[in-house]
mmCIF file of C-alpha atoms in Angstrom:
data_model
loop_
_atom_site.group_PDB
_atom_site.id
_atom_site.type_symbol
_atom_site.label_atom_id
_atom_site.label_comp_id
_atom_site.label_asym_id
_atom_site.label_seq_id
_atom_site.Cartn_x
_atom_site.Cartn_y
_atom_site.Cartn_z
ATOM 1 C CA MET K 1 7.216 34.369 -0.816
ATOM 2 C CA VAL K 2 3.730 36.306 -2.038
ATOM 3 C CA ASP K 3 1.586 37.098 0.395
ATOM 4 C CA GLU K 4 -0.687 39.402 -0.536
ATOM 5 C CA ARG K 5 -5.091 38.208 -0.521
ATOM 6 C CA ILE K 6 -5.686 36.005 -3.677
ATOM 7 C CA VAL K 7 -8.953 34.877 -4.656
ATOM 8 C CA ILE K 8 -8.034 31.146 -7.198
ATOM 9 C CA ASP K 9 -11.167 29.664 -7.781
ATOM 10 C CA GLN K 10 -9.872 27.650 -11.143
ATOM 11 C CA GLY K 11 -6.473 25.704 -12.411
ATOM 12 C CA HIS K 12 -3.817 23.819 -10.586
ATOM 13 C CA VAL K 13 -2.358 24.095 -7.456
ATOM 14 C CA ASP K 14 -0.473 22.451 -4.899
ATOM 15 C CA ALA K 15 -2.395 23.529 -1.708
ATOM 16 C CA VAL K 16 0.009 21.825 0.997
ATOM 17 C CA ALA K 17 4.096 21.882 -0.117
ATOM 18 C CA PRO K 18 6.223 22.506 2.562
ATOM 19 C CA ARG K 19 9.921 23.555 1.114
ATOM 20 C CA ILE K 20 13.299 24.698 3.068
ATOM 21 C CA VAL K 21 13.234 28.207 2.726
ATOM 22 C CA GLU K 22 15.852 30.224 4.044
ATOM 23 C CA GLY K 23 17.087 27.161 6.461
ATOM 24 C CA ARG K 24 13.295 26.912 7.324
ATOM 25 C CA PHE K 25 11.359 24.479 7.327
ATOM 26 C CA ARG K 26 8.270 25.657 5.933
ATOM 27 C CA THR K 27 4.644 24.432 4.996
ATOM 28 C CA LEU K 28 2.793 26.934 1.953
ATOM 29 C CA PHE K 29 0.907 26.848 -1.344
ATOM 30 C CA ARG K 30 2.300 26.293 -4.553
ATOM 31 C CA ASP K 31 0.446 28.399 -6.630
ATOM 32 C CA SER K 32 1.131 26.133 -10.425
ATOM 33 C CA ARG K 33 -1.999 27.293 -11.936
ATOM 34 C CA THR K 34 1.279 28.231 -14.945
ATOM 35 C CA SER K 35 4.247 27.124 -16.116
ATOM 36 C CA ASP K 36 5.820 30.191 -13.432
ATOM 37 C CA ILE K 37 5.162 28.992 -10.229
ATOM 38 C CA VAL K 38 4.169 30.847 -7.373
ATOM 39 C CA TRP K 39 4.968 29.933 -3.729
ATOM 40 C CA ARG K 40 2.261 31.684 -1.334
ATOM 41 C CA GLU K 41 1.672 32.157 2.511
ATOM 42 C CA PRO K 42 -1.101 29.904 2.858
ATOM 43 C CA SER K 43 -2.855 32.399 4.804
ATOM 44 C CA SER K 44 -3.206 34.206 1.442
ATOM 45 C CA VAL K 45 -4.941 32.526 -0.057
ATOM 46 C CA ILE K 46 -8.734 31.474 -0.477
ATOM 47 C CA MET K 47 -9.521 29.095 -2.214
ATOM 48 C CA HIS K 48 -13.366 29.193 -3.680
ATOM 49 C CA LEU K 49 -14.453 26.087 -5.050
ATOM 50 C CA THR K 50 -17.480 26.847 -7.139
ATOM 51 C CA ALA K 51 -21.007 26.553 -7.325
ATOM 52 C CA ALA K 52 -20.054 23.852 -10.110
ATOM 53 C CA GLY K 53 -18.123 21.230 -7.475
ATOM 54 C CA ARG K 54 -21.940 20.752 -6.597
ATOM 55 C CA ASP K 55 -23.072 17.194 -6.876
ATOM 56 C CA VAL K 56 -25.687 14.880 -5.237
ATOM 57 C CA VAL K 57 -26.014 11.758 -3.155
ATOM 58 C CA PRO K 58 -27.811 9.483 -5.875
ATOM 59 C CA ASP K 59 -30.655 6.841 -4.932
ATOM 60 C CA PRO K 60 -29.543 4.495 -3.629
ATOM 61 C CA ALA K 61 -25.991 6.422 -2.345
ATOM 62 C CA GLY K 62 -24.719 2.811 -2.713
ATOM 63 C CA SER K 63 -21.117 3.763 -2.290
ATOM 64 C CA LEU K 64 -21.012 6.811 -1.712
ATOM 65 C CA ALA K 65 -23.133 6.314 2.096
ATOM 66 C CA PHE K 66 -20.518 8.000 3.806
ATOM 67 C CA VAL K 67 -21.338 11.132 2.124
ATOM 68 C CA GLY K 68 -25.044 11.401 3.249
ATOM 69 C CA GLU K 69 -28.255 10.133 2.682
ATOM 70 C CA PRO K 70 -29.345 10.016 -0.996
ATOM 71 C CA GLY K 71 -30.692 13.973 -1.932
ATOM 72 C CA ASP K 72 -27.959 15.428 0.390
ATOM 73 C CA THR K 73 -25.910 17.770 -1.667
ATOM 74 C CA TYR K 74 -22.169 18.198 -1.417
ATOM 75 C CA TYR K 75 -19.618 20.145 -3.131
ATOM 76 C CA CYS K 76 -16.082 18.042 -4.562
ATOM 77 C CA ILE K 77 -12.669 18.966 -6.067
ATOM 78 C CA PRO K 78 -12.634 15.784 -8.394
ATOM 79 C CA GLN K 79 -8.822 14.272 -8.204
ATOM 80 C CA THR K 80 -9.025 14.456 -11.702
ATOM 81 C CA GLN K 81 -8.539 18.275 -13.014
ATOM 82 C CA ASP K 82 -12.376 19.688 -14.478
ATOM 83 C CA PRO K 83 -11.078 23.234 -16.067
ATOM 84 C CA ASP K 84 -13.857 24.784 -14.592
ATOM 85 C CA LEU K 85 -13.158 23.756 -11.294
ATOM 86 C CA LEU K 86 -10.303 24.535 -8.286
ATOM 87 C CA TRP K 87 -7.899 21.559 -8.536
ATOM 88 C CA ALA K 88 -5.862 20.844 -5.403
ATOM 89 C CA GLY K 89 -3.624 18.688 -4.510
ATOM 90 C CA TRP K 90 -0.517 18.521 -2.425
ATOM 91 C CA SER K 91 3.364 18.067 -3.347
ATOM 92 C CA THR K 92 6.293 16.796 -1.333
ATOM 93 C CA GLU K 93 8.389 17.420 -4.621
ATOM 94 C CA ALA K 94 10.724 20.116 -2.591
ATOM 95 C CA PHE K 95 12.145 17.469 -1.005
ATOM 96 C CA GLY K 96 14.306 14.537 -2.730
ATOM 97 C CA SER K 97 14.567 11.001 -1.535
ATOM 98 C CA SER K 98 18.467 11.126 0.417
ATOM 99 C CA SER K 99 16.893 15.121 1.957
ATOM 100 C CA VAL K 100 13.893 12.922 4.132
ATOM 101 C CA GLN K 101 14.377 9.529 6.563
ATOM 102 C CA GLY K 102 10.557 7.616 5.979
ATOM 103 C CA GLY K 103 8.632 10.770 3.958
ATOM 104 C CA LEU K 104 6.336 13.173 5.361
ATOM 105 C CA GLY K 105 4.111 12.344 7.604
ATOM 106 C CA PHE K 106 1.150 14.828 6.460
ATOM 107 C CA SER K 107 -1.553 16.010 9.481
ATOM 108 C CA LEU K 108 -5.428 17.941 9.536
ATOM 109 C CA ASP K 109 -5.372 19.066 12.550
ATOM 110 C CA GLU K 110 -8.121 21.049 12.061
ATOM 111 C CA ILE K 111 -11.325 22.382 10.343
ATOM 112 C CA GLU K 112 -13.840 25.169 10.951
ATOM 113 C CA GLY K 113 -16.225 25.610 9.086
ATOM 114 C CA PRO K 114 -20.732 24.783 8.280
ATOM 115 C CA GLY K 115 -19.676 20.635 7.436
ATOM 116 C CA ASP K 116 -16.941 17.879 7.386
ATOM 117 C CA LEU K 117 -14.949 17.422 5.298
ATOM 118 C CA LEU K 118 -13.141 13.781 3.312
ATOM 119 C CA VAL K 119 -10.175 13.955 1.104
ATOM 120 C CA PHE K 120 -10.480 10.297 -0.887
ATOM 121 C CA GLY K 121 -10.045 7.880 -3.267
ATOM 122 C CA TRP K 122 -11.280 4.318 -4.564
ATOM 123 C CA SER K 123 -9.999 1.131 -3.761
ATOM 124 C CA PRO K 124 -9.988 -1.948 -7.291
ATOM 125 C CA PHE K 125 -13.156 -3.273 -5.051
ATOM 126 C CA GLY K 126 -15.099 0.517 -5.025
ATOM 127 C CA GLU K 127 -13.967 1.309 -1.436
ATOM 128 C CA PRO K 128 -13.574 4.620 0.118
ATOM 129 C CA LEU K 129 -9.866 4.990 0.910
ATOM 130 C CA MET K 130 -9.914 7.886 2.974
ATOM 131 C CA ARG K 131 -6.954 10.953 3.771
ATOM 132 C CA PHE K 132 -8.569 12.637 5.675
ATOM 133 C CA ASP K 133 -11.329 12.328 7.164
ATOM 134 C CA SER K 134 -13.425 15.806 9.762
ATOM 135 C CA SER K 135 -16.379 13.647 10.477
ATOM 136 C CA ASP K 136 -14.467 10.338 12.563
ATOM 137 C CA GLY K 137 -12.640 13.629 14.977
ATOM 138 C CA LEU K 138 -9.096 14.980 14.331
ATOM 139 C CA PRO K 139 -5.752 14.706 13.998
ATOM 140 C CA ASP K 140 -6.623 12.483 10.793
ATOM 141 C CA THR K 141 -2.417 11.529 9.665
ATOM 142 C CA TYR K 142 -1.193 10.430 6.107
ATOM 143 C CA ALA K 143 2.740 9.692 4.579
ATOM 144 C CA VAL K 144 3.235 11.621 1.928
ATOM 145 C CA PRO K 145 7.338 9.640 0.353
ATOM 146 C CA ALA K 146 9.571 12.633 -0.775
ATOM 147 C CA VAL K 147 9.154 13.185 -4.911
ATOM 148 C CA THR K 148 5.856 13.313 -4.870
ATOM 149 C CA HIS K 149 2.522 15.245 -6.386
ATOM 150 C CA GLU K 150 -0.688 13.892 -5.727
ATOM 151 C CA HIS K 151 -4.775 14.887 -6.426
ATOM 152 C CA ALA K 152 -8.350 13.441 -4.605
ATOM 153 C CA ASN K 153 -11.799 14.132 -3.780
ATOM 154 C CA TRP K 154 -12.424 16.640 -2.231
ATOM 155 C CA VAL K 155 -15.784 17.000 -1.013
ATOM 156 C CA PHE K 156 -17.462 19.214 2.064
ATOM 157 C CA THR K 157 -21.006 18.536 3.238
ATOM 158 C CA GLU K 158 -21.836 21.861 3.458
ATOM 159 C CA GLN K 159 -21.778 25.529 1.386
ATOM 160 C CA GLY K 160 -19.850 28.120 3.451
ATOM 161 C CA VAL K 161 -16.491 28.663 4.775
ATOM 162 C CA TYR K 162 -13.744 27.017 6.137
ATOM 163 C CA ARG K 163 -10.791 26.790 7.749
ATOM 164 C CA LEU K 164 -8.476 23.855 7.462
ATOM 165 C CA THR K 165 -5.027 23.292 9.817
ATOM 166 C CA PHE K 166 -3.063 21.074 8.163
ATOM 167 C CA THR K 167 0.025 20.118 10.025
ATOM 168 C CA VAL K 168 3.896 19.151 7.775
ATOM 169 C CA ALA K 169 6.109 16.755 9.886
ATOM 170 C CA ALA K 170 9.376 15.991 8.697
ATOM 171 C CA THR K 171 12.852 13.699 9.692
ATOM 172 C CA LEU K 172 15.725 15.959 7.887
ATOM 173 C CA ALA K 173 18.932 13.144 6.940
ATOM 174 C CA SER K 174 20.273 15.302 9.264
ATOM 175 C CA GLY K 175 17.818 13.394 12.322
ATOM 176 C CA GLU K 176 16.203 17.052 12.721
ATOM 177 C CA GLN K 177 13.035 16.749 13.850
ATOM 178 C CA VAL K 178 11.273 20.016 11.430
ATOM 179 C CA LYS K 179 7.480 20.636 11.293
ATOM 180 C CA ASP K 180 5.199 23.116 9.950
ATOM 181 C CA SER K 181 1.349 24.837 10.575
ATOM 182 C CA GLN K 182 -0.444 26.597 8.511
ATOM 183 C CA THR K 183 -4.314 27.579 8.149
ATOM 184 C CA TYR K 184 -6.333 27.554 5.173
ATOM 185 C CA THR K 185 -8.956 29.422 3.946
ATOM 186 C CA MET K 186 -12.213 27.610 1.442
ATOM 187 C CA ALA K 187 -15.221 28.888 0.329
ATOM 188 C CA VAL K 188 -17.700 25.964 -0.827
ATOM 189 C CA GLY K 189 -20.664 27.149 -3.222
ATOM 190 C CA ASP K 190 -21.990 30.016 -3.165
ATOM 191 C CA VAL K 191 -20.358 32.495 -1.749
ATOM 192 C CA ASP K 192 -18.711 36.360 -1.818
ATOM 193 C CA THR K 193 -15.052 36.242 -1.251
ATOM 194 C CA ASP K 194 -15.049 39.499 -1.439
ATOM 195 C CA ASP K 195 -16.558 38.905 3.013
ATOM 196 C CA VAL K 196 -14.694 36.377 3.248
ATOM 197 C CA SER K 197 -12.079 37.043 5.463
ATOM 198 C CA LEU K 198 -8.592 35.777 5.906
ATOM 199 C CA PRO K 199 -6.164 34.512 9.833
ATOM 200 C CA GLY K 200 -3.876 37.232 9.392
ATOM 201 C CA ASP K 201 -6.972 39.733 9.330
ATOM 202 C CA SER K 202 -8.745 41.428 11.730
ATOM 203 C CA GLY K 203 -11.062 38.807 13.864
ATOM 204 C CA GLY K 204 -9.799 36.458 11.871
ATOM 205 C CA SER K 205 -12.853 34.001 11.340
ATOM 206 C CA PRO K 206 -15.150 32.850 8.768
ATOM 207 C CA SER K 207 -17.108 36.004 8.048
ATOM 208 C CA ALA K 208 -18.561 34.958 3.903
ATOM 209 C CA GLU K 209 -22.960 33.361 4.038
ATOM 210 C CA PRO K 210 -23.943 31.601 1.661
ATOM 211 C CA SER K 211 -25.499 33.456 -1.344
ATOM 212 C CA ALA K 212 -28.264 31.476 -1.696
ATOM 213 C CA ASP K 213 -29.557 27.663 -0.744
ATOM 214 C CA PRO K 214 -28.252 24.537 -2.322
ATOM 215 C CA THR K 215 -31.500 23.222 -2.403
ATOM 216 C CA ALA K 216 -33.640 25.211 -3.665
ATOM 217 C CA SER K 217 -32.402 24.698 -7.935
ATOM 218 C CA PRO K 218 -34.255 21.801 -9.769
ATOM 219 C CA GLY K 219 -31.431 19.485 -11.091
ATOM 220 C CA ALA K 220 -31.458 16.429 -13.542
ATOM 221 C CA ASP K 221 -33.080 12.867 -12.616
ATOM 222 C CA PRO K 222 -29.844 11.891 -9.557
ATOM 223 C CA THR K 223 -29.552 8.764 -11.411
ATOM 224 C CA ALA K 224 -27.137 8.794 -14.816
ATOM 225 C CA ASP K 225 -27.844 7.707 -17.977
ATOM 226 C CA PRO K 226 -26.274 4.153 -17.871
ATOM 227 C CA SER K 227 -24.605 4.411 -21.208
ATOM 228 C CA ALA K 228 -22.168 8.038 -19.902
ATOM 229 C CA ASP K 229 -19.631 5.278 -19.558
ATOM 230 C CA PRO K 230 -19.745 2.024 -20.191
ATOM 231 C CA THR K 231 -17.325 0.779 -17.541
ATOM 232 C CA ALA K 232 -18.974 2.489 -14.153
ATOM 233 C CA ASP K 233 -20.138 1.031 -11.314
ATOM 234 C CA PRO K 234 -24.142 2.104 -11.429
ATOM 235 C CA THR K 235 -24.442 2.426 -7.810
ATOM 236 C CA ALA K 236 -21.518 5.178 -7.048
ATOM 237 C CA ASP K 237 -20.601 8.148 -8.112
ATOM 238 C CA ILE K 238 -17.130 7.443 -8.829
ATOM 239 C CA SER K 239 -16.407 4.105 -9.346
ATOM 240 C CA PRO K 240 -12.590 2.201 -9.758
ATOM 241 C CA GLU K 241 -10.563 2.216 -12.779
ATOM 242 C CA PRO K 242 -8.057 -0.631 -13.907
ATOM 243 C CA THR K 243 -5.920 -1.646 -11.824
ATOM 244 C CA PRO K 244 -2.300 0.057 -12.237
ATOM 245 C CA ASP K 245 0.641 -1.787 -13.603
ATOM 246 C CA PRO K 246 2.778 -3.357 -10.267
ATOM 247 C CA SER K 247 5.779 -2.596 -12.562
ATOM 248 C CA ALA K 248 5.236 1.221 -12.611
ATOM 249 C CA ASP K 249 6.450 3.820 -11.187
ATOM 250 C CA SER K 250 5.927 4.892 -7.706
ATOM 251 C CA SER K 251 5.307 8.378 -8.784
ATOM 252 C CA THR K 252 2.788 7.720 -11.430
ATOM 253 C CA ASP K 253 -1.357 7.961 -11.282
ATOM 254 C CA PRO K 254 -2.220 4.929 -11.927
ATOM 255 C CA SER K 255 -5.756 6.596 -13.483
ATOM 256 C CA PRO K 256 -6.304 7.930 -16.893
ATOM 257 C CA ARG K 257 -6.341 11.811 -17.142
ATOM 258 C CA PRO K 258 -7.247 14.342 -19.412
ATOM 259 C CA ASN K 259 -5.739 17.503 -19.179
ATOM 260 C CA ALA K 260 -4.235 16.105 -16.543
ATOM 261 C CA GLU K 261 0.045 17.590 -16.074
ATOM 262 C CA PRO K 262 3.597 14.958 -16.002
ATOM 263 C CA THR K 263 3.526 12.564 -13.110
ATOM 264 C CA SER K 264 6.329 12.921 -10.811
ATOM 265 C CA GLY K 265 10.002 10.879 -11.253
ATOM 266 C CA PRO K 266 13.459 11.181 -11.055
ATOM 267 C CA SER K 267 13.339 14.632 -12.859
ATOM 268 C CA ALA K 268 12.180 16.096 -9.814
ATOM 269 C CA ASP K 269 14.035 17.770 -7.385
ATOM 270 C CA THR K 270 16.734 16.121 -5.161
ATOM 271 C CA ASN K 271 17.850 18.508 -2.887
ATOM 272 C CA LEU K 272 16.431 19.610 -0.338
ATOM 273 C CA GLY K 273 14.736 22.783 -1.139
ATOM 274 C CA SER K 274 16.278 23.863 -3.375
ATOM 275 C CA GLY K 275 13.817 24.572 -6.044
ATOM 276 C CA GLU K 276 11.056 24.363 -7.723
ATOM 277 C CA SER K 277 10.074 20.273 -9.885
ATOM 278 C CA ALA K 278 7.597 20.230 -12.878
ATOM 279 C CA PRO K 279 3.758 19.369 -11.883
ATOM 280 C CA GLY K 280 2.887 16.463 -12.071
ATOM 281 C CA ASP K 281 -0.013 13.378 -10.268
ATOM 282 C CA GLY K 282 0.030 10.378 -7.808
ATOM 283 C CA GLU K 283 -2.738 9.633 -5.288
ATOM 284 C CA LEU K 284 -2.237 8.658 -2.075
ATOM 285 C CA ALA K 285 -4.938 6.301 0.291
ATOM 286 C CA ARG K 286 -6.399 6.338 3.593
ATOM 287 C CA THR K 287 -5.488 8.108 6.962
ATOM 288 C CA GLY K 288 -8.672 8.895 9.087
ATOM 289 C CA ALA K 289 -10.928 5.948 10.581
ATOM 290 C CA GLY K 290 -13.184 4.076 8.854
ATOM 291 C CA VAL K 291 -14.147 2.313 5.939
ATOM 292 C CA GLY K 292 -11.459 1.559 3.239
ATOM 293 C CA THR K 293 -7.720 2.313 5.511
ATOM 294 C CA VAL K 294 -4.848 1.435 3.929
ATOM 295 C CA PRO K 295 -1.787 1.435 6.471
ATOM 296 C CA LEU K 296 -0.142 4.474 6.735
ATOM 297 C CA GLY K 297 3.660 5.099 6.599
ATOM 298 C CA VAL K 298 3.285 2.980 3.122
ATOM 299 C CA GLY K 299 4.095 5.988 1.319
ATOM 300 C CA GLY K 300 2.467 6.549 -2.732
ATOM 301 C CA ALA K 301 4.829 3.915 -3.872
ATOM 302 C CA ALA K 302 4.242 0.628 -1.943
ATOM 303 C CA LEU K 303 0.018 1.834 -1.959
ATOM 304 C CA VAL K 304 1.020 1.211 -5.952
ATOM 305 C CA LEU K 305 2.768 -1.803 -5.792
ATOM 306 C CA ALA K 306 0.371 -3.077 -4.343
ATOM 307 C CA GLY K 307 -1.936 -2.562 -6.816
ATOM 308 C CA VAL K 308 -4.166 -0.027 -4.849
ATOM 309 C CA GLY K 309 -6.277 2.005 -7.621
ATOM 310 C CA VAL K 310 -7.817 5.446 -7.178
ATOM 311 C CA VAL K 311 -10.534 7.079 -9.281
ATOM 312 C CA HIS K 312 -11.361 10.273 -9.614
ATOM 313 C CA LEU K 313 -15.266 12.427 -8.459
ATOM 314 C CA SER K 314 -17.209 12.424 -11.572
ATOM 315 C CA ARG K 315 -19.282 14.964 -12.176
ATOM 316 C CA ARG K 316 -21.982 16.307 -14.860
ATOM 317 C CA GLN K 317 -21.889 19.787 -16.084
ATOM 318 C CA ARG K 318 -24.622 22.003 -16.265
ATOM 319 C CA GLY K 319 -27.107 21.790 -19.209
ATOM 320 C CA GLY K 320 -26.369 17.727 -19.631
ATOM 321 C CA ASP K 321 -22.974 17.888 -20.434
ATOM 322 C CA GLU K 322 -20.144 15.131 -19.017
ATOM 323 C CA ALA K 323 -16.575 17.234 -17.510
ATOM 324 C CA SER K 324 -15.201 13.920 -16.992
ATOM 325 C CA ALA K 325 -16.660 10.061 -18.006
ATOM 326 C CA ARG K 326 -18.971 9.274 -14.561
ATOM 327 C CA PRO K 327 -20.826 6.243 -14.371
ATOM 328 C CA ALA K 328 -24.377 6.060 -14.144
ATOM 329 C CA GLY K 329 -26.350 5.939 -11.154
ATOM 330 C CA ALA K 330 -25.656 9.674 -10.316
ATOM 331 C CA GLU K 331 -25.607 12.977 -11.909
ATOM 332 C CA ARG K 332 -24.841 16.741 -11.167
ATOM 333 C CA ARG K 333 -28.222 18.774 -9.944
ATOM 334 C CA GLY K 334 -27.948 21.954 -11.544
#
């Protein structure tokens, strides 16, 4: 297990990835930026969502009203990969479906930082399906099936340094109940990561201050050209994509993704903690209280079979180039 300090600001990682290590249930960080998977101690990693992830709530806010008021700045790790940004997901691919009873419970227990964290997708009707929402109280828990690899939109309402405490719990096939908690460090926006401490450092508290006021830089008009995405909802930053085929594999992400990795499936490792499997995609549904709640414990398979589709948080890159298809009514600010 690698425990050397590292800053990751681009590429694919599974931030919360449980597995069995030397007979012990662990919540780890799966670094899959290359084909050579590296398992890291979460306490050694600084995830950096750079200023390239900055966006603004449009006016009118429409379906993004739950993020903030029109003109409010937020920072997002999108559900669909953007090569300029960190792309964080989570994985239970180290566990076969017969290795655990009833899937695994992912819980966001605590958050320390300047703002709130909202992890969500969208229903086919444009309603937010919240997995984790620190603004309405914690903990929030979400049930994730075994052999699952998923991504969602991670929105931070303020720039700065955050500590995120996640717990993963499961009942093994033997009936043994296991769990493990880890604290993750996320630097958001214009933060000098050289000044960011890790949980194991002396003091263990975030120390870096944002190096710039995110509202100081002028940006583009927050209303986007409707021609950018002819299928987009003109009132939202994100709009639902076509409802997935109910006959699709439960581990398959129904949303088409440029540059996305293969979805997880039966080819993933089916032995408890026996090794790594190929990266893939997927989705979750709401865990916290609020709009668009989906029952917990159903798992990714039931959600897909129910026709729940989620889409990525599109964003306009600096200079007006689109990193991905983006709905009308929202444009990235520089």
